[in-house]
Coordinates of N, CA and C in Angstrom, one line a residue:
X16 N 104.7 94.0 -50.0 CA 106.2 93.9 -49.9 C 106.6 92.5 -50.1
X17 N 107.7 92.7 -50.6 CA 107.9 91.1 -51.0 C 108.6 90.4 -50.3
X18 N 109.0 89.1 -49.9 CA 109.1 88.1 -49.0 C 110.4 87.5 -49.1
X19 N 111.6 87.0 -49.1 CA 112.3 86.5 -49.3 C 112.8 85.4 -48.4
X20 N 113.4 84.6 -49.4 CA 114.1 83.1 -48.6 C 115.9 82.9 -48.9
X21 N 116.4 83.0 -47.8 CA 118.3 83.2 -47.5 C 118.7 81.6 -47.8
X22 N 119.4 81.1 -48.3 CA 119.8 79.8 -48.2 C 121.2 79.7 -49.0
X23 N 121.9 78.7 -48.7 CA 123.0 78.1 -49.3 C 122.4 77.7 -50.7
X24 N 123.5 77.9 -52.2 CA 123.1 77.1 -53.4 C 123.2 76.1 -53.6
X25 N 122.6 75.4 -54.5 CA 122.7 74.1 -54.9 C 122.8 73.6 -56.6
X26 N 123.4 72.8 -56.6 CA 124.0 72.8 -57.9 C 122.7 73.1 -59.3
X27 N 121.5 73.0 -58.6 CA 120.4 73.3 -60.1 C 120.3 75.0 -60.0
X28 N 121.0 75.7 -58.7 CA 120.9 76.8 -58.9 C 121.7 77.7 -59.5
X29 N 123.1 76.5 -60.3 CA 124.3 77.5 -61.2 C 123.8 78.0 -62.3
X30 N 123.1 77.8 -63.1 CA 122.2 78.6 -64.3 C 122.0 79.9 -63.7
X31 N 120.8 80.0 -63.1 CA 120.5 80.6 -62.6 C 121.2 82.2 -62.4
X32 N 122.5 81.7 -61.3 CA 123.2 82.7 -60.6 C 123.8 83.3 -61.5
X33 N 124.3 82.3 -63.2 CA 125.5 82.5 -64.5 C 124.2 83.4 -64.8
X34 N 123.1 83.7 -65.1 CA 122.3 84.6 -66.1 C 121.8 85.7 -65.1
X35 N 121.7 85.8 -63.6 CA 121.4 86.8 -62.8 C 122.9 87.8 -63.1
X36 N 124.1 87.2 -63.5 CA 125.5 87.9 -63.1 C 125.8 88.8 -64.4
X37 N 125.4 88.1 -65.6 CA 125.5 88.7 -66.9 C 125.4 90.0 -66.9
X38 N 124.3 90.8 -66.6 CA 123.9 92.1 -66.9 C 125.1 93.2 -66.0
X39 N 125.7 92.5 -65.1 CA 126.8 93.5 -64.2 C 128.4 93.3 -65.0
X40 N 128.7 92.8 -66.0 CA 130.0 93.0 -66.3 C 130.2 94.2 -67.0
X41 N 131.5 95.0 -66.4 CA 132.3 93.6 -66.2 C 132.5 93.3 -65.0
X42 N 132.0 94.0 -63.8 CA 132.3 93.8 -62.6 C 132.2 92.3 -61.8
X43 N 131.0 91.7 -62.4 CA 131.0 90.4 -62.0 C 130.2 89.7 -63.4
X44 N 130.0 88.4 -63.1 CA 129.3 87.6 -64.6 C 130.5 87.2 -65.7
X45 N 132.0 87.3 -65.3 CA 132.5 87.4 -66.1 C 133.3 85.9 -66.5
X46 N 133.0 85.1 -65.7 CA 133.3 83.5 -65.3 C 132.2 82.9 -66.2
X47 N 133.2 81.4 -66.3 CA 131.9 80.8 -67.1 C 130.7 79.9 -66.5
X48 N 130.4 79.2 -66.9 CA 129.1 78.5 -66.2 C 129.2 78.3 -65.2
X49 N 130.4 77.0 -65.6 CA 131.4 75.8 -64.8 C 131.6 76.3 -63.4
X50 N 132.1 77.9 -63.4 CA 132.8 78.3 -62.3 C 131.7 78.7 -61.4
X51 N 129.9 78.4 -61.7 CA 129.0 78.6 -60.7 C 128.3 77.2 -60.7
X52 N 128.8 76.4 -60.9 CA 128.3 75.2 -60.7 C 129.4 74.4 -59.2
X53 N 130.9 75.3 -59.5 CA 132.0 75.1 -58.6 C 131.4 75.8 -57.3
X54 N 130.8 77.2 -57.5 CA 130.1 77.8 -56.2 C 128.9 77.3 -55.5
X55 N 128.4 76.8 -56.6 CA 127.4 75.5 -56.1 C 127.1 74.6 -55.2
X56 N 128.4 74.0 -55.6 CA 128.8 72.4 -54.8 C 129.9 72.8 -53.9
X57 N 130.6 73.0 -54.5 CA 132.1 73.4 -53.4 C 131.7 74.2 -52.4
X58 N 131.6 75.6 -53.1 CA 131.3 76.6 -52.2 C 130.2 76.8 -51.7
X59 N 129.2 76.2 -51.4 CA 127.7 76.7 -50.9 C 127.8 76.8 -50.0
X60 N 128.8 76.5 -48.9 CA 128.4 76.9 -47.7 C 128.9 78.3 -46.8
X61 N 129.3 78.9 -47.9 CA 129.9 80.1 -47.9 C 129.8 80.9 -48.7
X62 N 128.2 80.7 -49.8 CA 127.6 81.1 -50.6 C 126.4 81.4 -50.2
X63 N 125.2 82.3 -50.5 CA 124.2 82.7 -50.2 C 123.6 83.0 -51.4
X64 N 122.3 82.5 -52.1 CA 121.2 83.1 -52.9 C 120.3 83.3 -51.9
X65 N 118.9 84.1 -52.6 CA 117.7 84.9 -52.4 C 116.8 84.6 -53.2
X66 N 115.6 84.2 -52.5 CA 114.6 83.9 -53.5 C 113.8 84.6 -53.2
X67 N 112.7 84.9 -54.1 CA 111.6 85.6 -53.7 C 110.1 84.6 -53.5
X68 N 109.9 84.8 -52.2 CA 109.2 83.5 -51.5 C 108.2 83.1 -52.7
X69 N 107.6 84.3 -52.9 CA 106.2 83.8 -53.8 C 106.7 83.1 -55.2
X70 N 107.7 83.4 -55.9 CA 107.7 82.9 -57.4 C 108.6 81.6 -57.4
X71 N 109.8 81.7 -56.1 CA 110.6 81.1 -56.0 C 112.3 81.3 -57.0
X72 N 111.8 82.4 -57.5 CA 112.8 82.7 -58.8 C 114.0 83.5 -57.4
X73 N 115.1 83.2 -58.1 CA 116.6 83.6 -57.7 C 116.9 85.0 -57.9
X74 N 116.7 85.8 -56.7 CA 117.0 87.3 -57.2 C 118.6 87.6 -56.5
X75 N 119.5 87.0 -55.7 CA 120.1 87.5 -55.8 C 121.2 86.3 -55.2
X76 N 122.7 87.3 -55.0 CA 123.3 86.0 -54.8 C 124.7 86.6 -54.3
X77 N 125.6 85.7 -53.3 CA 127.1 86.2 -52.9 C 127.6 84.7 -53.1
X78 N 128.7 85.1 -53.8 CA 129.8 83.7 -53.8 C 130.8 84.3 -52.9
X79 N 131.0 83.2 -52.7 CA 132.5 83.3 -52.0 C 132.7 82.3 -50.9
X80 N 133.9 82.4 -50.6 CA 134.8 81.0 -49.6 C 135.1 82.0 -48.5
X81 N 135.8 80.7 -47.4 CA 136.8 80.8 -46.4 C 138.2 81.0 -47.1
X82 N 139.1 82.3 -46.9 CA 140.2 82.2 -46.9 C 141.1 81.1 -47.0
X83 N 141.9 80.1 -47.4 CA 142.8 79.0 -46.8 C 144.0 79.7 -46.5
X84 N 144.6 79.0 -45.8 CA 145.7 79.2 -44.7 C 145.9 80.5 -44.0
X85 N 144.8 81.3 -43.3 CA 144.9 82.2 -42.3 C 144.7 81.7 -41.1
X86 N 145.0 82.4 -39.9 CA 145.3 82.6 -38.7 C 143.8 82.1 -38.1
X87 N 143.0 83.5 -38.3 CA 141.6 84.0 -38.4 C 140.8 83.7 -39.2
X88 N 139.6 83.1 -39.1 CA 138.9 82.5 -39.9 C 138.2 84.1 -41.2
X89 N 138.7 83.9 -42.4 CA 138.2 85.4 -43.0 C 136.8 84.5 -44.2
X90 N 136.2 85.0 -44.3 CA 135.2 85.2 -45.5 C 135.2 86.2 -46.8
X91 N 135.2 85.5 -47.7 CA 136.0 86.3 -48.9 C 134.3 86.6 -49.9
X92 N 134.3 87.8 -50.3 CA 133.2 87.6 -50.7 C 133.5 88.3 -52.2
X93 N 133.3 86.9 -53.0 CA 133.9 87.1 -54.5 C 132.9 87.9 -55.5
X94 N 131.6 87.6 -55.5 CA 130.6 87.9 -56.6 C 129.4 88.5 -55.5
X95 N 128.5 89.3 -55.8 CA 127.8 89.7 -55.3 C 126.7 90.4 -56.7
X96 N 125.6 90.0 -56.4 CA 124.3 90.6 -57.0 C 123.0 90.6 -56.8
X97 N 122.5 91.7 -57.5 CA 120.6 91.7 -57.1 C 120.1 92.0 -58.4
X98 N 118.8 91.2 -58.6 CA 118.6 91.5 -60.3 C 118.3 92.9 -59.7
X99 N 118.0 93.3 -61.2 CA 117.2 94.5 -61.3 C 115.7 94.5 -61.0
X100 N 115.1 95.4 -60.2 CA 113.9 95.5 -59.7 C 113.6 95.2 -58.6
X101 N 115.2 94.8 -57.8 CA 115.1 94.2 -56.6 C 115.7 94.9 -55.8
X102 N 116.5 96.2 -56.2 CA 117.3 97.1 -55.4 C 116.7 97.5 -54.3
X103 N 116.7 98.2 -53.7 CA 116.2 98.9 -52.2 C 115.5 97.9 -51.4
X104 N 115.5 96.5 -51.6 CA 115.3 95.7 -50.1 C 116.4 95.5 -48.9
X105 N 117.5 96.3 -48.9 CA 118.5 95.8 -48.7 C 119.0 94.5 -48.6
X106 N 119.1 93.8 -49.7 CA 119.1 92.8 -49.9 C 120.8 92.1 -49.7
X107 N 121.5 93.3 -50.1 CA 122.9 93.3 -50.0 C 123.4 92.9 -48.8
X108 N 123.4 93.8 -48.1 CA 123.2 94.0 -46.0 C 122.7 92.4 -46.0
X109 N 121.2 92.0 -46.4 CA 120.9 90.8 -45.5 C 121.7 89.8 -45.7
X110 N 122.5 89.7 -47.1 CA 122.6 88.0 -47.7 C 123.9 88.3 -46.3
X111 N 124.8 89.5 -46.8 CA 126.0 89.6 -45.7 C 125.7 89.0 -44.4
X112 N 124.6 89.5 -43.9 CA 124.3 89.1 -42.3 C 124.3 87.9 -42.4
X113 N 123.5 87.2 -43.3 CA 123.2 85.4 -43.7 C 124.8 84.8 -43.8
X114 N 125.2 85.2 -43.7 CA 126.5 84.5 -44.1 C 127.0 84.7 -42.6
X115 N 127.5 86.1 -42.5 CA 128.5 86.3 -40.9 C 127.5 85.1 -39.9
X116 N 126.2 85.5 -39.6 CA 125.7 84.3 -38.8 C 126.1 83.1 -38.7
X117 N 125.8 82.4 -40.3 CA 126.1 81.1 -40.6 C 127.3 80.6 -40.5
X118 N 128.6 81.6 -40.5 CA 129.7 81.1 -40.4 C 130.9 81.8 -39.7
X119 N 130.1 82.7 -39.2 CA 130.8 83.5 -37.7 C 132.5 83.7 -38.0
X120 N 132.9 84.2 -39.4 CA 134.2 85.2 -39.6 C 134.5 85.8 -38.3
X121 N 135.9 86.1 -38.7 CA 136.6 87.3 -37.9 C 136.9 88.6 -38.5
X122 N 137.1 88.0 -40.0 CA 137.0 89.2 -41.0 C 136.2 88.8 -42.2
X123 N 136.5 90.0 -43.2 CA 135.3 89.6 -43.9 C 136.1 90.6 -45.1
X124 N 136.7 89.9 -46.4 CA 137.1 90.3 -47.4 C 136.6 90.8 -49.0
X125 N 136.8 91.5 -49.5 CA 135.9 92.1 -50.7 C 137.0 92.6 -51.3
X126 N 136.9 92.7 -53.0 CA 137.7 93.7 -53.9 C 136.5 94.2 -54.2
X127 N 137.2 95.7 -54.9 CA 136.5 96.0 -56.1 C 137.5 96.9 -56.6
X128 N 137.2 97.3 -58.2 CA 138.0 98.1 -58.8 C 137.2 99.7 -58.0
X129 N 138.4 100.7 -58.1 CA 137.7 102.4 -57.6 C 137.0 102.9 -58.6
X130 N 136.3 102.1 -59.4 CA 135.4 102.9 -60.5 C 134.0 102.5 -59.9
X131 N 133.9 101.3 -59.3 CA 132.9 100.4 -58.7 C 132.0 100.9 -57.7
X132 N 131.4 102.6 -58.2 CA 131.1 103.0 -56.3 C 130.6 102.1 -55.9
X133 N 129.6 101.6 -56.4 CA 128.0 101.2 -55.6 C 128.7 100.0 -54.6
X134 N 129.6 99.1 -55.1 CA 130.1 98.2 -54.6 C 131.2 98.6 -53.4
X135 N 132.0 100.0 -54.1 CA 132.5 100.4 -52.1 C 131.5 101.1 -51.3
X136 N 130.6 101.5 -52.0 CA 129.7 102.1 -50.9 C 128.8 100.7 -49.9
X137 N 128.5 100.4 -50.8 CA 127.8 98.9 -49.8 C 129.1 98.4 -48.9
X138 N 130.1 98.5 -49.3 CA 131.3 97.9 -48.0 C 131.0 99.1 -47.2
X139 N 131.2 100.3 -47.1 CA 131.3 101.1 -46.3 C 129.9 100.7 -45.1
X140 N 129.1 100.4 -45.6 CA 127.6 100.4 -45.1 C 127.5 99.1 -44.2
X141 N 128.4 98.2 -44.8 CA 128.3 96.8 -44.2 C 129.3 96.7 -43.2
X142 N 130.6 97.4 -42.9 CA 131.4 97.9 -41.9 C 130.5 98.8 -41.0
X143 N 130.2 100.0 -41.5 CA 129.4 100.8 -40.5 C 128.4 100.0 -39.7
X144 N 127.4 99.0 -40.7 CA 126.1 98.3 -39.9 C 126.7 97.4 -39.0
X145 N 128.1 96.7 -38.8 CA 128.2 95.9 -38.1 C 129.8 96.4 -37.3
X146 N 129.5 97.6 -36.8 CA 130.4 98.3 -36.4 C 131.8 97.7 -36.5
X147 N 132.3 97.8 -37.6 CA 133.9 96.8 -37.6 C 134.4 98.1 -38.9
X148 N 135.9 97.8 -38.2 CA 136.7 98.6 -39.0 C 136.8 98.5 -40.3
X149 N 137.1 99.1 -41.3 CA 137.5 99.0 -43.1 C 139.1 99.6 -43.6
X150 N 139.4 98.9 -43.8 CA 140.5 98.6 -44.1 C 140.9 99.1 -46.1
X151 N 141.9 99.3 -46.6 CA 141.8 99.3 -48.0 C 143.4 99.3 -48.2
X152 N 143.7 98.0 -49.1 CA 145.2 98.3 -49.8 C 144.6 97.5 -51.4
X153 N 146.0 97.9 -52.3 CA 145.8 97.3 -53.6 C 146.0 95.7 -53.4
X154 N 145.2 95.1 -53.6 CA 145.4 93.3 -53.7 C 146.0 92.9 -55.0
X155 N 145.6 93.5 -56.1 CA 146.4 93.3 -57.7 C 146.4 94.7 -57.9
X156 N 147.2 95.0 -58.7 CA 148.1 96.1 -59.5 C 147.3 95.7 -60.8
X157 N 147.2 96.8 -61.7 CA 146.8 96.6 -63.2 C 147.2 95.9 -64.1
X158 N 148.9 96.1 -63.7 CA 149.8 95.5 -64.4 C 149.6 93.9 -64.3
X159 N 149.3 93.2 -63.0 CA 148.9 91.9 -62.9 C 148.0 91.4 -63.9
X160 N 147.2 92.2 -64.6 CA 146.0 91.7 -65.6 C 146.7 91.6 -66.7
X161 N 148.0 92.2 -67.0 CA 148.5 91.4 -68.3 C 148.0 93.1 -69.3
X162 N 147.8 92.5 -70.6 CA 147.1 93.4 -71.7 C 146.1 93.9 -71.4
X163 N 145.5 93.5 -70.7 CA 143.8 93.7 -70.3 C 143.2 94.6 -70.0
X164 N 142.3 96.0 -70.3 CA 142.2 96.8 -69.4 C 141.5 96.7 -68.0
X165 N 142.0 96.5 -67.2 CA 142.2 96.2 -65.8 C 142.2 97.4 -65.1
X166 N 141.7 98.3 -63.9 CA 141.7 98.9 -63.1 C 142.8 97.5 -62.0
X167 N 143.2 98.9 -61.3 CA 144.1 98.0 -59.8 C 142.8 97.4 -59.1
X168 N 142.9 96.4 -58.4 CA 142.1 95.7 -57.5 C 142.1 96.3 -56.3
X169 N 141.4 96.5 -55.2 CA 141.5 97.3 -53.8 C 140.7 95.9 -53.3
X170 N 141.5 95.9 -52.5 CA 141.0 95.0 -51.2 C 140.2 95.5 -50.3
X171 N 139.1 95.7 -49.6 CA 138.3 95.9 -49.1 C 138.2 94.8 -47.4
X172 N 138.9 95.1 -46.4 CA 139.4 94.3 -45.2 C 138.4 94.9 -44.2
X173 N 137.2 93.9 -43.8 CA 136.6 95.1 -42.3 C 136.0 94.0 -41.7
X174 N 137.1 94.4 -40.4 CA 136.9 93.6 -39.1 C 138.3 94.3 -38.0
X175 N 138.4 93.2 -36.9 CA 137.3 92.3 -36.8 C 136.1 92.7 -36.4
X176 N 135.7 91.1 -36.7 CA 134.2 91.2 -36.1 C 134.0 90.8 -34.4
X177 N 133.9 91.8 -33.9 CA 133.6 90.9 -32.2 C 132.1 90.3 -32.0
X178 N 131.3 90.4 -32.8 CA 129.8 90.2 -32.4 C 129.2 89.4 -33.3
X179 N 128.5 88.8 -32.8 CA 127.3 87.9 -33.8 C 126.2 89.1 -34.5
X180 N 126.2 88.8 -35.7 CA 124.9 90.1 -36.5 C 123.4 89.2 -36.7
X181 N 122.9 89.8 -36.2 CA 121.5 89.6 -36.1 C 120.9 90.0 -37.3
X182 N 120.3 89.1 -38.1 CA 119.5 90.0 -39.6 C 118.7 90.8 -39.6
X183 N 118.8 92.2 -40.1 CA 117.4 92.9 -40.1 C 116.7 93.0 -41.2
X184 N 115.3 93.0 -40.9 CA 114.6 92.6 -41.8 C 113.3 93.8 -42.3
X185 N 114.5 94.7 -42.9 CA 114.4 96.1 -43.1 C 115.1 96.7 -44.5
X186 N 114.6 97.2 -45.2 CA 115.3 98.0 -46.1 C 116.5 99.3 -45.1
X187 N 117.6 99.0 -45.9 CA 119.1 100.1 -45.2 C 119.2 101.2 -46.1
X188 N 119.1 102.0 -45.6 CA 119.5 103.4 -46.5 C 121.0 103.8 -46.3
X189 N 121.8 104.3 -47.3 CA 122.9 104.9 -47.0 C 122.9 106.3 -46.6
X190 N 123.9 106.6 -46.3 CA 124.0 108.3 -45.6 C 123.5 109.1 -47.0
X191 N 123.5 109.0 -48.3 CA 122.2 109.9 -49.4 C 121.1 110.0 -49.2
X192 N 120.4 108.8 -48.8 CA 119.2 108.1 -49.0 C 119.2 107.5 -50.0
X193 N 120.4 106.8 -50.6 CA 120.4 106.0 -51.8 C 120.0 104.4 -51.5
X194 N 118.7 103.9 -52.0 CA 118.5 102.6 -51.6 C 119.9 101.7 -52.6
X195 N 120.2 100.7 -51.1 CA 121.0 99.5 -51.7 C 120.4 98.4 -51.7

């Protein structure tokens, strides 16, 4: 079974995360370098990669920030991926927990378009694992994208959080048995 290591990025790991994102667009990968070099430096501390202990290569990865100007401290979780071959460690669930630990949100924010299951079903899974409510309105309209074809954006809201999440260090099955 393979081993992994949770950490904040660092700027030699923006390559990296730009060529792990590619194979998911359009859902994510769709930014240019620059904008993971920004996740890098700026945002690392509200960023999580995954390495795989033995090779040290970058399997997987969450961007994202603190909300600015809320109430409540929220965690916005922009990009999210796992290469391929890496699926069913719940790798998804862990980097999540790596983050709620690290920076102890009240809420915890996600889009995705409604064509995206895999991506609402892991929200569903990450509300249910950390018993917090889920929430869903449109955050962008289609029409916001201009010419573009664009699905509406759904905001994905689940909290709050009352509890500190302890990492498990376990593969998560969903209610199919579909590994995430």
């Amino acid at each position: 079974m393979n081993e992994f290591n949770f950490r904040a990025p660092v700027k030699e790991d923006a390559k990296f995360i730009y060529e792990l994102a590619q194979p998911f667009k359009p859902y994510i990968g769709t930014s240019p370098l620059y904008t993971y070099l920004l996740v890098s430096t700026h945002f690392s501390q509200s960023s999580v990669v995954v390495e795989d202990k033995e090779t040290k290569q970058i399997i997987g990865f969450i961007s994202g920030y603190i909300v600015p100007n809320r109430d409540e401290k929220t965690l916005f979780l922009w990009e999210i991926g796992v290469r391929e071959g890496f699926h069913g460690n719940g790798l998804y669930v862990r980097m999540v927990h790596h983050l709620l630990n690290r920076l102890n949100p009240i809420w915890v924010d996600a889009t995705a378009s409604p064509s995206n299951d895999s991506s609402v079903k892991r929200l569903v899974v990450i509300s249910k694992d950390i018993n917090s409510p889920l929430s869903t309105s449109v955050l962008f309209e289609k029409k916001s994208f201009g010419k573009t074809a664009h699905e509406d954006e759904v905001l994905y809201r689940i909290g709050p959080i009352t509890k500190q999440i302890k990492s498990k260090e376990y593969s998560l099955f969903i209610e199919t048995n579909d590994r995430i």
